XYZ file of C-alpha atoms in Angstrom:
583
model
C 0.000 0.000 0.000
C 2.751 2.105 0.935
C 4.937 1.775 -2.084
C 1.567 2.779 -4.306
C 1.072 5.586 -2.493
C 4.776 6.492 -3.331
C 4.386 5.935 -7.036
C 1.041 7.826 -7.528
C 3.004 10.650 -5.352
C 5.499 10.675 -7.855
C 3.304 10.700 -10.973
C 1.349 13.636 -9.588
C 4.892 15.370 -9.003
C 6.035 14.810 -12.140
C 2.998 16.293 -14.145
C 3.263 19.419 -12.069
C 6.490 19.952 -13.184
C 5.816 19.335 -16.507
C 3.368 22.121 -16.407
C 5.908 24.179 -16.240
C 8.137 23.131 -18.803
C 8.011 24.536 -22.308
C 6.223 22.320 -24.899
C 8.728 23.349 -27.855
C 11.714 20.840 -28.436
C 14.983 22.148 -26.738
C 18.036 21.068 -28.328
C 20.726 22.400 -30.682
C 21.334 22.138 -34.129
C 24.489 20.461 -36.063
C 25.923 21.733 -40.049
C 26.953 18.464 -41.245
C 29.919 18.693 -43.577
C 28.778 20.206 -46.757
C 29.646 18.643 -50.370
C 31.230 20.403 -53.251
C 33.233 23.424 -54.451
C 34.364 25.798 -51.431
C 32.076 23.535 -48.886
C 34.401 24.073 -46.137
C 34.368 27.799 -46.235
C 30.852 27.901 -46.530
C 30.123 25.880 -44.014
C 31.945 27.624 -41.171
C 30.293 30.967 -42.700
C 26.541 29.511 -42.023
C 27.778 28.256 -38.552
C 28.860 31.812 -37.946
C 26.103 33.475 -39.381
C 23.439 31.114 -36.926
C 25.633 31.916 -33.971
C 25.007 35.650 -34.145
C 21.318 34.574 -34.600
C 21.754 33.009 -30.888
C 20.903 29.692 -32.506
C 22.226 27.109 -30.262
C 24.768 24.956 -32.171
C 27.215 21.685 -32.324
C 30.381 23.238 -32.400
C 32.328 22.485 -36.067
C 35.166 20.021 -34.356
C 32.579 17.512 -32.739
C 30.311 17.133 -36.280
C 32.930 15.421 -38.219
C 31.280 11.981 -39.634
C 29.110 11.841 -42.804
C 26.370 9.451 -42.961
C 24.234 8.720 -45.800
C 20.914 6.294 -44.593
C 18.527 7.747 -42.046
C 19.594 5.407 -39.162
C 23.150 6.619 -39.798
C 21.710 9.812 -39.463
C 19.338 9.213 -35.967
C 22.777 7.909 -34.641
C 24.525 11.162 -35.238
C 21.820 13.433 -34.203
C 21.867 10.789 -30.889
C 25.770 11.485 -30.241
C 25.671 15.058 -30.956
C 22.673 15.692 -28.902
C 21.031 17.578 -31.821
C 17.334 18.199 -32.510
C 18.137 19.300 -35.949
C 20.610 17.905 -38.500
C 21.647 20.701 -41.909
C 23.385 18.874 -44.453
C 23.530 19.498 -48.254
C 25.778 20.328 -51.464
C 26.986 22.995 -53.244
C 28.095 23.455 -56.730
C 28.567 26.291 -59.629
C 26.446 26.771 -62.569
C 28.325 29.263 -65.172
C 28.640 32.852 -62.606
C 26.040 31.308 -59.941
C 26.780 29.042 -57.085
C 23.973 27.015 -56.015
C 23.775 25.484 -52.810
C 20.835 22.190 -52.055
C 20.030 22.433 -48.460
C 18.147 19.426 -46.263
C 17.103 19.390 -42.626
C 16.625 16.183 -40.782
C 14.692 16.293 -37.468
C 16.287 13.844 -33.929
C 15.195 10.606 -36.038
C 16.798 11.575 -39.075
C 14.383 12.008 -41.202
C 14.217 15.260 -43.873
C 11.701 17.175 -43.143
C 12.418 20.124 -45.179
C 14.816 21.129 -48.023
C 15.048 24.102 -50.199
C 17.466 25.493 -52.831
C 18.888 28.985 -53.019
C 21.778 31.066 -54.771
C 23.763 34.082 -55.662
C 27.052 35.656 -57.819
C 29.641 35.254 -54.482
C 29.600 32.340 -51.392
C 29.197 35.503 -49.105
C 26.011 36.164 -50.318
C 24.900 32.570 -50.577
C 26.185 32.127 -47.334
C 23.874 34.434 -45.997
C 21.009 33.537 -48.006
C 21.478 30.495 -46.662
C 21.704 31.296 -42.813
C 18.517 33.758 -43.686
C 15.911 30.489 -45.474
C 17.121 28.467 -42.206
C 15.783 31.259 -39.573
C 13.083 30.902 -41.899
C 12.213 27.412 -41.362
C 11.529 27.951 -37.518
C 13.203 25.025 -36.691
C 16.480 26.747 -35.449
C 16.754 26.631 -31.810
C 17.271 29.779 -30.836
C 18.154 30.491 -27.464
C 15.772 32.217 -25.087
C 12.612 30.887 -27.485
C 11.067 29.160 -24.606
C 10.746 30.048 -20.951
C 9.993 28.297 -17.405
C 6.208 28.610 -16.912
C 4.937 29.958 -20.308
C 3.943 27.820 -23.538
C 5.491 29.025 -26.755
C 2.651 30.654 -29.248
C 1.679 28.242 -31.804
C 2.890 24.811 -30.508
C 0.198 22.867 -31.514
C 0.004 20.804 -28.432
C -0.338 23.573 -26.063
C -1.744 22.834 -22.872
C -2.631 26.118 -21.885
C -4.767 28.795 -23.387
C -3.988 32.260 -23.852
C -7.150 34.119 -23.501
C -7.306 36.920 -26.797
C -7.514 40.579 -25.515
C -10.925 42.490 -26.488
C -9.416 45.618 -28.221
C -11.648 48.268 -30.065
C -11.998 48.198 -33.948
C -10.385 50.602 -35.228
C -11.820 53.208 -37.643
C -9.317 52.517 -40.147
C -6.915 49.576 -41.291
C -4.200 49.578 -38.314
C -0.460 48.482 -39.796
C 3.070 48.389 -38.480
C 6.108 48.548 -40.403
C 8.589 45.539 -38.849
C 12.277 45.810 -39.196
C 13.458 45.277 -42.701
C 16.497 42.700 -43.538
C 19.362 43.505 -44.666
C 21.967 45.753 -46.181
C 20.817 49.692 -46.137
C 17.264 47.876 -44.279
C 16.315 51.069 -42.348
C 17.065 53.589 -45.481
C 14.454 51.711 -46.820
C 12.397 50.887 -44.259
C 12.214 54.710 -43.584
C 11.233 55.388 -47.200
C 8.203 52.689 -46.336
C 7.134 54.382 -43.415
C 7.133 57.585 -45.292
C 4.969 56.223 -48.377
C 2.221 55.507 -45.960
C 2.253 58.748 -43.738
C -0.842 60.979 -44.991
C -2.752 58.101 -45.963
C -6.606 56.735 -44.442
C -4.536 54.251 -42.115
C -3.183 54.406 -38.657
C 0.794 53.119 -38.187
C 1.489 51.764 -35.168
C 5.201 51.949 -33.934
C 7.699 49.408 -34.212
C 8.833 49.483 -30.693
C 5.558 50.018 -29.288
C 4.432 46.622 -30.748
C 8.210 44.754 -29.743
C 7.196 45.834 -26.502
C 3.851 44.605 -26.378
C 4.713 40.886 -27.791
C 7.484 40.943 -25.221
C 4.875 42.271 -21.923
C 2.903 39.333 -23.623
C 5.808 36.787 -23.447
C 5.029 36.916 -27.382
C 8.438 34.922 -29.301
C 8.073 37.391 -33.044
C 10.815 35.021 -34.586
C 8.715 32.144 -34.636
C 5.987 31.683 -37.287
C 2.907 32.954 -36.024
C 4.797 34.927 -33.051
C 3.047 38.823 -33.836
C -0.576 36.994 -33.707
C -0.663 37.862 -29.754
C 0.755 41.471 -29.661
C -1.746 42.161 -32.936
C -4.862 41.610 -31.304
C -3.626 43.136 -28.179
C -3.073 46.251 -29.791
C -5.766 45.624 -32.871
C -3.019 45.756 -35.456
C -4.425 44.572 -39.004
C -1.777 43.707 -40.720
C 2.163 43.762 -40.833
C 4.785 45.164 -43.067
C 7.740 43.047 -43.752
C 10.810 43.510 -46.223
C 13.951 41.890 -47.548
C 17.071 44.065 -49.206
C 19.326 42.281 -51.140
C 22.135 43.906 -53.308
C 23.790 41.928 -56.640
C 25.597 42.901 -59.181
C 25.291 46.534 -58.638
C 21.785 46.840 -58.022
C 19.706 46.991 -55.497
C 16.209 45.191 -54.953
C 13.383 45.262 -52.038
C 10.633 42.277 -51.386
C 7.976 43.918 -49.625
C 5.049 41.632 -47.904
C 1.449 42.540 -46.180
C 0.955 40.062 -43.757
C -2.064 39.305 -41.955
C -2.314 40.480 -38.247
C -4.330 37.026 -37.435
C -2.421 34.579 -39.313
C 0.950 33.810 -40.802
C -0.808 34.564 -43.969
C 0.941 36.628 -46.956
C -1.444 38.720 -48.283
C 0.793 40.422 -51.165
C 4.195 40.902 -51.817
C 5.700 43.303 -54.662
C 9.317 43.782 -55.625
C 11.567 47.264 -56.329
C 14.559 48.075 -57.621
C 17.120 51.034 -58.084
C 20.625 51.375 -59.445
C 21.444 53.111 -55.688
C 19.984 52.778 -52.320
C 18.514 55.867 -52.289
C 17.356 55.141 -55.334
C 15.623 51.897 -54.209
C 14.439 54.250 -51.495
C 12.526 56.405 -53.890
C 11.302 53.748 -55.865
C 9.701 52.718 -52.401
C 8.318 55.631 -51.052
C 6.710 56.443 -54.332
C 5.166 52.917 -55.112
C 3.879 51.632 -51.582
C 0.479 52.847 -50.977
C -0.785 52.251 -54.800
C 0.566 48.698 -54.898
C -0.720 47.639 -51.108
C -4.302 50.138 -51.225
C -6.560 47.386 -52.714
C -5.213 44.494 -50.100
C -5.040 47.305 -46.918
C -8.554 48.396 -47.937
C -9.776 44.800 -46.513
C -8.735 45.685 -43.188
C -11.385 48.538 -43.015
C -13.752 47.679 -40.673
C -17.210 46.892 -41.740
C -19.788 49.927 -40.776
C -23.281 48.592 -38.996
C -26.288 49.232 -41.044
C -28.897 50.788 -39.440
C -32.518 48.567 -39.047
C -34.843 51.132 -41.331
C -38.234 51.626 -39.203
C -41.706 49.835 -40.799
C -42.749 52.134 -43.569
C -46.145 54.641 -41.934
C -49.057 54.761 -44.399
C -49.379 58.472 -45.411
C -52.849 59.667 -46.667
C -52.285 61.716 -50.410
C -52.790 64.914 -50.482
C -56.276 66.149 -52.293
C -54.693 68.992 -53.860
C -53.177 68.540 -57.220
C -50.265 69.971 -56.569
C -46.805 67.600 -56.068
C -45.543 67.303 -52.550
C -41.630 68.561 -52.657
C -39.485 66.135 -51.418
C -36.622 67.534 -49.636
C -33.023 66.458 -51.010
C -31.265 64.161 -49.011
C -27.292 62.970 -49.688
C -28.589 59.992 -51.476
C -30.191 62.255 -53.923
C -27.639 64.372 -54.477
C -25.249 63.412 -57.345
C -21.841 61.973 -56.556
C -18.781 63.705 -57.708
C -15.858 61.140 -58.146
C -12.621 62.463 -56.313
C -9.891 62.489 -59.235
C -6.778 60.125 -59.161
C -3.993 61.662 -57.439
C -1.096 61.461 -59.984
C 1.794 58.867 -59.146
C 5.052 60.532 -57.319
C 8.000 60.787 -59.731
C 9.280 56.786 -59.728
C 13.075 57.032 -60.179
C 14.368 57.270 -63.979
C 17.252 57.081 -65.695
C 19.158 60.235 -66.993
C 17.635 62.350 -69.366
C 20.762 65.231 -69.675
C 24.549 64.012 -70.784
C 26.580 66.841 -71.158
C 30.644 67.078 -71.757
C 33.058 69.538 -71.950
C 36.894 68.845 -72.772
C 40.066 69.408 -73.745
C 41.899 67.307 -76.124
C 44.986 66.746 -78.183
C 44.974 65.010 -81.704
C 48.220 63.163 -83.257
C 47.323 62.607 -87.032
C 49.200 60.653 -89.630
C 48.478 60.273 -93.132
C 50.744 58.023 -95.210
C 50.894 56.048 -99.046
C 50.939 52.939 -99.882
C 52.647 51.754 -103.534
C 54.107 55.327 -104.408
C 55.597 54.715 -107.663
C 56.494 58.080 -109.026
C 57.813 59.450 -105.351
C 56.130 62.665 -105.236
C 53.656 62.665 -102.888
C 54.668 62.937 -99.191
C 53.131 61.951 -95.544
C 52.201 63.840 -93.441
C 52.383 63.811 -89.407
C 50.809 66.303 -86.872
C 52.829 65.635 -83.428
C 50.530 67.378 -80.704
C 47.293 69.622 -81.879
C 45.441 70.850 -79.067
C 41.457 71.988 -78.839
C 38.535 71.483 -77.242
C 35.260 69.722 -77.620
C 31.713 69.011 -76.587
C 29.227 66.056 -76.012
C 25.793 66.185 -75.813
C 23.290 63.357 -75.227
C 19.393 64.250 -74.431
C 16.467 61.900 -73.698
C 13.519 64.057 -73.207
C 11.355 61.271 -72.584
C 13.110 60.234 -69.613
C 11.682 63.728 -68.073
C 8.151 61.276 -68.098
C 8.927 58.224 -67.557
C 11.418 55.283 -66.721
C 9.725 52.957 -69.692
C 10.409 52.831 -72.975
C 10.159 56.100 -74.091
C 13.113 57.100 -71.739
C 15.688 55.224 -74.298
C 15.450 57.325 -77.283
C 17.756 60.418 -77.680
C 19.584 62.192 -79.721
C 23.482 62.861 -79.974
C 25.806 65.678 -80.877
C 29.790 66.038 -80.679
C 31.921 68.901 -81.715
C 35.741 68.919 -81.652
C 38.297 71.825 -83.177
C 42.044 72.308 -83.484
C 43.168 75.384 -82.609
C 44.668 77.467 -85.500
C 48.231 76.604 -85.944
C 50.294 76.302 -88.895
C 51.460 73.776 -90.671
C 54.912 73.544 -92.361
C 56.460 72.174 -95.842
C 60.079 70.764 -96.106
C 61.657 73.885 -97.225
C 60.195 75.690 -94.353
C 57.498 77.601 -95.803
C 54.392 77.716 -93.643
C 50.458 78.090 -94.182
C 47.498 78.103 -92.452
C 45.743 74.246 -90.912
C 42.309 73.720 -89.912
C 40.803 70.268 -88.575
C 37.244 69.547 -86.740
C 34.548 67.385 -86.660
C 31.179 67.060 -85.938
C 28.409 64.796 -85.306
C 24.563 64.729 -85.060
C 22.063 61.946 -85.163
C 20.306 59.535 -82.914
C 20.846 56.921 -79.941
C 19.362 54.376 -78.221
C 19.987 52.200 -74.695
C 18.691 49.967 -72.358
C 19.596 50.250 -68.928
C 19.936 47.091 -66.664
C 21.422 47.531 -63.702
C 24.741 48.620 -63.914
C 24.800 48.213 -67.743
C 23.956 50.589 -70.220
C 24.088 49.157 -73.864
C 23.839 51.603 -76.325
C 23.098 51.798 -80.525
C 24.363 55.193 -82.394
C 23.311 56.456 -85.739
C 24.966 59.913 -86.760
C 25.988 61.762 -90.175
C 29.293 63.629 -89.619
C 31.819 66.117 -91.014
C 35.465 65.267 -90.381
C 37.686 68.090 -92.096
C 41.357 68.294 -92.054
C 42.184 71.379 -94.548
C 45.524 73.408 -95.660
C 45.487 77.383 -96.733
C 42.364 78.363 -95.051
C 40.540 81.319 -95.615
C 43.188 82.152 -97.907
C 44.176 81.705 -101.916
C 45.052 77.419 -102.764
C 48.373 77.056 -101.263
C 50.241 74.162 -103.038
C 51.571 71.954 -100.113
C 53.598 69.707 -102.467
C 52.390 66.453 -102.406
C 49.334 66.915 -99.357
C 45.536 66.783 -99.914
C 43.167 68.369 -97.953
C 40.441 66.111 -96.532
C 36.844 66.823 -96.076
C 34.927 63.423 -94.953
C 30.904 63.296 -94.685
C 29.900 59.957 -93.469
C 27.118 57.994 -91.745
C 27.868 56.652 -88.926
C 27.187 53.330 -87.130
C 28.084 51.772 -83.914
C 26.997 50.271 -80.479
C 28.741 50.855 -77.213
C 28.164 50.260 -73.277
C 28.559 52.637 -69.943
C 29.099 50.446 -66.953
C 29.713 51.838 -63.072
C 31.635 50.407 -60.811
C 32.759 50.090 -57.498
C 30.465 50.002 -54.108
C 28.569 52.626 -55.341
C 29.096 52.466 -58.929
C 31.176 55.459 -58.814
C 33.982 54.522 -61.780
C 32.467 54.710 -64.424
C 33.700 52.835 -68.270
C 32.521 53.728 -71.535
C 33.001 52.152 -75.030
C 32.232 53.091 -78.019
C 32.705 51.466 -81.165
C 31.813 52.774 -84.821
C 31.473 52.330 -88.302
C 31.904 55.719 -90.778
C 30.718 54.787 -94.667
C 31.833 57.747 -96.693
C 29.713 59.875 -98.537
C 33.165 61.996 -99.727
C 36.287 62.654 -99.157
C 36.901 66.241 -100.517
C 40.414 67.005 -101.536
C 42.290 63.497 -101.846
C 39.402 62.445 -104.154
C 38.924 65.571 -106.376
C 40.400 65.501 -110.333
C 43.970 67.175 -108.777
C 44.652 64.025 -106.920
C 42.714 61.043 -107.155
C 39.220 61.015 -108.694
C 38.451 57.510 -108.370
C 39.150 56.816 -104.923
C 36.964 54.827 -103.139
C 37.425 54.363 -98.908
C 35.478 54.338 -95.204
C 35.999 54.406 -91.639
C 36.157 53.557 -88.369
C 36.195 54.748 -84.725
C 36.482 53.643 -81.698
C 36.183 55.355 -77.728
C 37.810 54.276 -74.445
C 36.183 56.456 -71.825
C 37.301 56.268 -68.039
C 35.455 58.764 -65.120
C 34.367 59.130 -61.868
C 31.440 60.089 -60.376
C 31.030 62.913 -57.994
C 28.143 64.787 -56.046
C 25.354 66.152 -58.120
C 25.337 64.612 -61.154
C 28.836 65.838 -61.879
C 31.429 63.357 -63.301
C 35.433 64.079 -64.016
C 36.104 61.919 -67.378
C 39.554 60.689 -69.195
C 39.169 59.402 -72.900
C 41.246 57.878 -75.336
C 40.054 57.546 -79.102
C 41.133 56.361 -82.185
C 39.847 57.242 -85.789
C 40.994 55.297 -88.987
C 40.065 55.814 -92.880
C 41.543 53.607 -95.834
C 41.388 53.926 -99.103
C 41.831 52.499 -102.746
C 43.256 55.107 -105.168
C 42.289 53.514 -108.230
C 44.775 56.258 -109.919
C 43.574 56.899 -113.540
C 45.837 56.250 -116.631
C 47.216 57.058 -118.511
C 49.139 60.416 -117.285
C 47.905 60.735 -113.535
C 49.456 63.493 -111.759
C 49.544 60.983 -108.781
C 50.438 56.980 -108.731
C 49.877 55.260 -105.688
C 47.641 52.212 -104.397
C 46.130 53.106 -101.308
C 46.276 55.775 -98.606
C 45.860 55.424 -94.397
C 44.992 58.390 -92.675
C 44.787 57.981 -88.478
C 43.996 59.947 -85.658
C 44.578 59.348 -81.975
C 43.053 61.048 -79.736
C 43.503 62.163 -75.721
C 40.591 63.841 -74.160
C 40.472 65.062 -70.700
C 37.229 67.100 -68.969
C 33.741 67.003 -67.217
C 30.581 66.237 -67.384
C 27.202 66.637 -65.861
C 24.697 63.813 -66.246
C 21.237 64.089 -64.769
């Protein structure tokens, strides 16, 4: 009798004790070795990633076996003392590295997996410490407490009785902490989107404090459910900031204050942060309106009294009714007009200094007498203009299409013959026509279709000066070419441009006129190495290098040509060296 007395004593003991014992599995997690390329490295990256997340790990030195049935894996889980097993492999696909990820539970059996990637293991390394927080099965340290039954766990024993808060008058939100890099920029930009508008924001730390008055846990997966009724929050606010290959994207969701449920999500963009910011600010409210508008709370309609028979007048005359607000007509409020989204540059404008060696040379001179010509160091100046009005409108589309200008010019120097005697050069070009790009991300591909004037002239403004063997040149082409602008650097501040063209000649003045050789036939090419750096304001510092090139056939005519040679080469280098403002 005795010893059943004990044993019922100790049963009784025992479930009052386990009354106050959390019902969420303690334990710690274990990153099995990882297969593939750079496994290693990535490995200890996660580990250190879920350590600053206060998830409770196996250290790295006691998780060295690798198992491959689910008994092998029970066994390690066993020795390790782990409640959750991470294993998987990672390989690279062209620029991407892709990493398989699998999570066993105690018995070692998967019970989720997922795949993610990126351009760098850094970033997948992340990613990947970021979808395993997601999973909820982390055990993160401080989750559960003596006494109090984590939100959620489907076995709880005991209830949590729901607050009775007043409905709001209109949708009630709250903008939670955004993740990642430059995450409150653009959180900021969120919470300013919203200000103004028919919906009451709740603040971040107001509700942190609530869930944790409420012994609320918001890192699990249904964590703000408590702290929303409590405070009669409607929905939440969520967002995730990634950067990658110099551009920067924002995932923002509307959750639902009563669920885990995501009501919406919708995804921006931006060359910069601040950028991205804009783009944010500017695009909240009209994305999330229709799916916050459900939160408004539904207004009681009044019980109409039964109707009163009314006698009719005898006189013929109408009874006036008086207007009421039903009656009167309804005057549709207009559509605000969307906030300026962020668009690319409309303005490119360039002012610089250059310096032009030129060298003009024959090919097959039988006869002897003509001569080449070389022009050591020519100074001058130019300009660059590129203007796409659409991009005053919009960021679509009509944004791309420009049109381009260029002027260069020598200053006025001289040029001299062999016996000394001196006369009068000119040279300059210019350009005109259209362009076209596409902007993605970083990259800026461009198309270019110009008519220019290239002219490179003796005696000017003065009577023909014979220059003994030396044409004068006066190309008119149409040009073709394509070309890219790329930034970068953290924030895309260097800046490289390329440029690469195609000149078909219309004429060549001088070199093909009866004098020299009327039957010449030739074209041309150019091509643009551009280096600059960005500063405040739209203003850029810029370095260029270019190169010109035009060949020809002479075709000289018999049968007494004043002039016998098979070809000609005439080449200009180029050094620029300025600014530019770009807005």
């Amino acid at each position: 009798m005795g010893a059943w007395r004990v044993g019922a004593l100790t049963v009784l003991l025992g479930l009052c004790l386990g009354r106050g014992t959390a019902y969420a599995e303690d334990g710690t997690a274990a990153i099995l070795p990882l297969k593939g390329p750079q496994a290693a490295k990535i490995r200890q990256r996660v580990q250190n990633g879920l350590s600053n997340a206060d998830v409770q790990l196996v250290p790295l030195k006691r998780v060295t076996a690798v198992v491959k049935k689910t008994k092998g894996y029970a066994k390690q889980a066993a020795k390790l003392e782990a409640s959750v097993l991470v294993g998987g492999r990672v390989r690279r696909s062209g620029e991407r590295w892709i990493a398989d990820i699998g999570l066993r539970n105690a018995a070692g059996a998967r019970v989720q997996k997922f795949r993610t990637s990126s351009s760098s293991i850094t970033r997948l390394s992340k990613r990947i410490v970021a979808e395993l927080l997601d999973t909820g099965m982390m055990p993160v340290a401080g989750d559960t407490e003596e006494g109090v039954t984590k939100l959620g766990a489907p076995d709880a024993a005991i209830a949590i009785p729901e607050p009775e808060v007043e409905e709001p008058e209109v949708p009630r939100l709250v903008v939670r902490r955004f993740k990642g890099a430059q995450a409150g920029k653009i959180r900021g930009a969120a919470v300013k989107g919203l200000q103004g508008k028919p919906i009451s924001l709740v603040s971040n730390k107001r509700f942190v404090q609530t869930a944790q008055s409420l012994n609320s846990d918001l890192k699990s997966e249904r964590g703000h459910v408590l702290p929303a009724r409590a405070m009669g929050v409607n929905g939440l606010l969520e967002g995730d900031v990634l950067r990658e290959d110099g551009v920067w994207s924002a995932y923002v969701r509307l959750v639902d204050g009563k669920s885990a449920d995501v009501i919406s999500q919708h995804f921006y963009e931006g060359k910069t942060s601040t950028a991205l910011a804009r783009a944010v600010q500017a695009g909240l409210w009209d994305d999330f309106r229709r799916d916050i508008k459900r939160f408004e709370p539904k207004r009681a309609v009044a019980v109409a009294p039964a109707p009163v028979a009314v006698v009719a007048p005898t006189s013929r005359e109408a009874v006036e009714k008086e207007p009421t607000a039903e009656d009167k007509p309804k005057v549709k409020p207009k559509k605000a007009k969307p906030p300026k989204k962020d668009r690319p540059a409309a303005v490119d404008i360039e002012f610089d200094f250059v310096f032009v060696h030129r060298n003009l040379s024959w090919k097959d001179d039988l006869i002897g007498n003509l001569r080449d010509y070389t022009l050591a160091f020519g100074p001058g100046i130019q300009t660059k203009f590129q203007y796409f009005p659409g991009a005053h409108f919009t960021s679509g589309i009509g944004a791309q299409f420009g049109i381009d200008f260029e002027w260069q010019r020598l200053f006025d120097f001289d040029s001299t013959r062999d016996d000394g005697v001196s006369f009068p050069t000119e040279a300059q070009q210019f350009l005109a026509g259209l362009r076209w790009r596409y902007p993605a991300g970083r990259w800026e591909p461009t198309i270019i279709a110009d008519y220019g004037l290239h002219k490179f002239q003796f005696g000017v403004g003065g009577p023909p000066i014979t220059t003994t063997g030396i044409p004068g040149v006066k190309y008119k082409f149409i040009r073709a070419g394509a070309g890219f602008r790329v930034g970068a650097g953290k924030d895309e501040n260097f800046i490289i441009v390329f440029n690469g063209a195609y000149r078909y000649l219309l004429s060549a003045g001088g070199i093909e006129s009866a004098q020299w050789f009327p039957q010449a036939k030739g074209n041309g090419m150019d091509a643009l190495l551009m280096f600059g750096y960005g500063l405040p304001k739209g203003f850029e510092v810029r370095l260029g290098l270019e190169y010109r090139r035009y060949w020809f056939d002479l075709n000289p005519l018999p049968p007494d040509p004043p002039y016998v040679a098979g070809g000609a080469l005439d080449q200009y280098w180029g050094l620029s060296i300025g600014a530019a403002w770009r807005y």
